[in-house]
Amino acid sequence: MSGNFNSIFQNNAGYVEEMFARYSSDPNSVGIEWRAYFEGFNEGFGTASALANDTPHFQELLKNVSEKTQVQANSKDADSVGSEALVFEMKVAEYVHAWKANGHLQATTNPLPIPPKKFPILALESYGLTTHDLKRSTHAGALIGLGSMSLEKLMIELDRRFAGTVGAEIEHVDSDEERRWLHAEFAKIYNPIPKETQKSIYSELAKADSLEKTIATKYIGKKRFSIEGADAQYPAVETFIDESTKLGVKECTVAIAHRGRLNFLVNVIGKPLEKLFAEWEGYYHDGLHGDCDVKYHYGYESDRKSRSGNDITVSMPFNPSHLEYVDSVVMGDTRARQAMYYNGDTSKVASVVLHGDAAFSGQGIVFETVQMMSLKGYNVGGTVHLVANNQVGFTTDPSDSRSSTYCTDVAKVTGSPVFHINADNLDSLHNLMVLAANYRAKFKKDIYIDLVCFRRYGHNEADEPVFTQPLLYKLIKDKHAPYEEYAKYLSTAHGFLEGDLKSVYDNFRAEMNATFDKVKNSHAKIEQFTPPRDAGELKLASEKDMLKVVKTQLSLSKIKALAQKICTVPESFRVNPKLSRIIITERKDMADGKKKVDWGMAELLAYASLLEEGYSIRLAGEDAQRGTFSHRHVTLVDSEDASLYTLLSPCTSETAKVEVINTLLSEEAAMGYEYGYAVRQAKGLVLWEGQFGDFANGAQVIIDQFIAAGETKWCQTQGLVLLLPHGMEGQGAEHSSARLERFLQLCADGNMQVCYFTNAAQLYHAFRRQLHRNFRKPLILMTPKSFLRSPRASTTLEELATGHFEEILDDLRIGKSNKVERVLFCTGKISLDLFDALEKDEFKNKAETTAIIRIEQLYPFHMEKAVSILSQYKSAKCIAWVQEEPANMGAWSFIRHELENVLKKSGIANHLEYFGRRRRATPAVGIEKWHFIEQEQVIKAALEANASTEV
Ligand SMILES: Cc1ncc(C[n+]2csc(CCOP(=O)(O)OP(=O)(O)O)c2C)c(N)n1
């Protein structure tokens, strides 16, 4: 509670009462500060009216105020003589509010002996109170649901509740209902927990430590990113899982970075210890797919029981070293599970994301991901964020790694509650995780738990932490293992027998040692590819598999019927008249065969056809519903009431759903989310579209670490489509290039497809091909801007019905191939520019002697097809690659080796020439006029020059 009311109260007690009366009948009739003040009372009592009618303490306070006011009203100077009792109450009330809001600052959350600082905001004196007031009775405890008591007692209660070993940040939560609920639940945080639960917690701590010690003794000095010091994460997550299953949760997705990951994989996610030891031993069998990854990046999934014996599916996504990027991926995975397995019910799949304090406060993707919490296209019904705050990041102190007070301050962005807890207080941690599970289930929002703990060793086990954190590690040296500390507490405070507890630990060690011996003596195989549930017969595939023709045709009548369906809007829906003309009418003409099918229509037809075949579609992108260039208009807005209608909805069914999402303005988290979704939803098409392709490099980590490398590292396949508007049109450095060259540089081992189409039919067939194969591969697509509606890039319904995807398009204009003198290989937009140029007077004479060969799929490159096409043009004197991108960009550095091979294999001795821009530091010039001059020079050189020319 902010605002200093003292002066008001001192001078005008009657005014306070009047304000309260007004507030009680209508909270909006008083100013915001008064509202905030009286709302504070609400949290202790209930609603505003309950406050007025049902609360004995407050009635008493009011009576007191009333009497005093009456006295003042009869006196000569009623306004200036304040009620001393009221003033006192108000001062204490402010003091209580300060503790409710800021008590966490002074909480003893640190398990290391570092006492919390003192904060003036929590001092009596800051509210005009002194030690002389301690014995006075006050009603202000009502603010936290207590009766009247002395100020002294109230202070003790405030300290106990708000500054114990758990601190609560609740006051920033907007909703009254949530705040009241949170305060009421938080009041129970120190309640005792059942003995059985204590046993489970001890056992989990013992198991966590056992595993680390076993690995440490078997693999001395090896990196394992031990959980030691943050062991409490394990029972915390177990409590969350257990409580969640009681609330109906069937699956729990758990993401965690390096620290404690091996421990979590085995103990929480159920990866058999045998498998882990086999990985440590390096028992990799022949024929293992891909390059694999380090042990602590692997994910796992299993069905297991919760502590109470309920069924739960637990999973952990694979993740790279790049910290926090998996946050967005696990969100997408969670949403896909909810959509696919539980009909979108968010209460069935819950997510816990574990973070490190330094990464959580430093990495920007955290902000982007948490911002998704309540968005229609992203919400997963709330996530529990558990930060293992070991008070150091690698060798960096918190004072150097964040400006915010807490590592969890990003929670304020979404008005989510935050709790800071001392990891030694495992009983309260249990209560807190119960609270978290219930909060998530009830309010469907994120909740943050800052688990203050320590790191036993250096960043990894070989690092010496004393070099950089000598003081911290002096304290850590004296700290016992969490299982030992808890055992001490259980035996002294709860009558557990030390010997019993010790044997629990010893048994774990013995079991783990036995497992190790077993693995040492056998050569267990390491399993790799497991397609997601319900994905059908999916396989791994090579470059060769990717080049096989895929039957994507549908009958013409079927396509026509689909086309009609997707341009029919319900009669009651009022489409903007202009839009109706340019989109609906035109698309109807396309459906009737009166007009060629443009890019937008072909795209929608591909979606519609897949939906009718039972595949779901999820397209998320920046302004994707309309499309950056106004070409898509798949979701229309009613011009009168702004309601939405998706043109694809008539093609959907129970199993085939469509979501077209205008995303938050994020590339990294938004793309990561779709990656996670695509991995899970193998039976659907998942697409992410950039506003312009140029902005996709904001998601470079997702591209490099997940999309390009996920299959080779983890055997994790997916068919995510990236739609990246690309092409040089004079729009400057940042609206021209999706950095085709970067994607091509990442291509190997059949990891993805990189394409740049020139015809809408190709788009249609490529989208259908994505799902009509028994494997999944990402598709990176350079998409058009200027030629979205070009007749040259348009197609016919017949082509859709009869064709299939073509990796390379020969020049069908050429009548006699032996007349061809010049063969220009190119990709995407420049091909269409070249075709246009050949129709102009200046170059008309070249039309028959110049063949333009379009490489529509750059990777995997179809060598055989290219050779067979080029072999027709043996008479050509000039064979070249043409591109509009600078020479150090575009496809040139990738394709030249492929094309040189094509020449060799076609028996052509010529050199491969290059026509295009010179090497540049930026993808495009900033001055439009220069662009057009350059573009003309490229075209001219391509059609006339005899040797490589850079402009
Ligand atoms: C994006 C990224 N940048 C840098 C690193 C290198 N790195 C690995 S762990 C680490 C410190 C992480 O600290 P924290 O988040 O507190 O987790 P802790 O290691 O303490 O558990 C750093 C900088 C990384 N893995 N990822």
Tab-separated table of N, CA and C and ligand atoms in Angstrom, residues 258-259 321-323 325 356-359 363 390 392-394 455 459, ligand 1:
chain	number	residue	atom	x	y	z
A	258	HIS	N	21.100	-27.224	-17.277
A	258	HIS	CA	22.160	-28.198	-16.969
A	258	HIS	C	22.146	-28.656	-15.512
A	259	ARG	N	21.984	-27.671	-14.607
A	259	ARG	CA	22.188	-27.981	-13.185
A	259	ARG	C	21.102	-28.934	-12.672
A	321	SER	N	22.704	-26.198	-24.707
A	321	SER	CA	23.357	-25.446	-23.625
A	321	SER	C	22.765	-24.054	-23.468
A	322	HIS	N	22.289	-23.517	-24.552
A	322	HIS	CA	21.775	-22.141	-24.508
A	322	HIS	C	20.659	-22.043	-23.474
A	323	LEU	N	20.961	-21.334	-22.423
A	323	LEU	CA	20.046	-21.299	-21.286
A	323	LEU	C	18.759	-20.558	-21.599
A	325	TYR	N	16.309	-21.039	-23.485
A	325	TYR	CA	15.599	-21.117	-24.768
A	325	TYR	C	14.541	-22.211	-24.758
A	356	GLY	N	17.853	-21.174	-13.673
A	356	GLY	CA	18.955	-20.725	-12.831
A	356	GLY	C	18.766	-19.238	-12.593
A	357	ASP	N	19.216	-18.733	-11.457
A	357	ASP	CA	18.954	-17.319	-11.135
A	357	ASP	C	19.594	-16.366	-12.138
A	358	ALA	N	20.846	-16.644	-12.528
A	358	ALA	CA	21.524	-15.710	-13.424
A	358	ALA	C	20.872	-15.733	-14.810
A	359	ALA	N	20.613	-16.918	-15.311
A	359	ALA	CA	20.028	-17.013	-16.648
A	359	ALA	C	18.625	-16.423	-16.657
A	363	GLN	N	18.471	-13.547	-19.506
A	363	GLN	CA	18.133	-13.906	-20.876
A	363	GLN	C	16.797	-13.302	-21.329
A	390	ASN	N	20.995	-20.287	-6.743
A	390	ASN	CA	22.175	-20.691	-5.966
A	390	ASN	C	23.137	-19.522	-5.749
A	392	VAL	N	24.796	-17.546	-7.557
A	392	VAL	CA	25.965	-17.302	-8.409
A	392	VAL	C	25.648	-17.830	-9.808
A	393	GLY	N	26.193	-17.163	-10.803
A	393	GLY	CA	26.039	-17.641	-12.176
A	393	GLY	C	27.425	-17.853	-12.747
A	394	PHE	N	27.818	-19.088	-12.899
A	394	PHE	CA	29.176	-19.433	-13.340
A	394	PHE	C	30.155	-18.847	-12.324
A	455	ARG	N	25.298	-23.693	-4.362
A	455	ARG	CA	25.911	-24.606	-5.339
A	455	ARG	C	27.118	-25.246	-4.653
A	459	HIS	N	31.173	-24.007	-11.120
A	459	HIS	CA	30.180	-24.102	-12.198
A	459	HIS	C	30.037	-25.556	-12.656
B	1	LIG	C1	22.693	-18.386	-23.439
B	1	LIG	C2	23.877	-18.888	-22.667
B	1	LIG	N1	24.886	-18.040	-22.384
B	1	LIG	C3	25.956	-18.475	-21.687
B	1	LIG	C4	26.036	-19.771	-21.262
B	1	LIG	C5	27.258	-20.277	-20.455
B	1	LIG	N2	26.804	-20.611	-19.067
B	1	LIG	C6	26.519	-21.862	-18.707
B	1	LIG	S1	25.958	-21.956	-17.142
B	1	LIG	C7	26.126	-20.316	-16.914
B	1	LIG	C8	25.748	-19.714	-15.607
B	1	LIG	C9	24.310	-19.931	-15.313
B	1	LIG	O1	23.994	-19.446	-14.059
B	1	LIG	P1	22.585	-19.724	-13.434
B	1	LIG	O2	21.522	-19.410	-14.402
B	1	LIG	O3	22.515	-19.019	-12.146
B	1	LIG	O4	22.562	-21.290	-13.236
B	1	LIG	P2	23.590	-22.169	-12.382
B	1	LIG	O5	24.671	-22.621	-13.306
B	1	LIG	O6	24.091	-21.326	-11.298
B	1	LIG	O7	22.776	-23.304	-11.907
B	1	LIG	C10	26.605	-19.711	-18.060
B	1	LIG	C11	26.879	-18.281	-18.183
B	1	LIG	C12	24.983	-20.623	-21.629
B	1	LIG	N3	24.992	-21.909	-21.339
B	1	LIG	N4	23.909	-20.149	-22.286
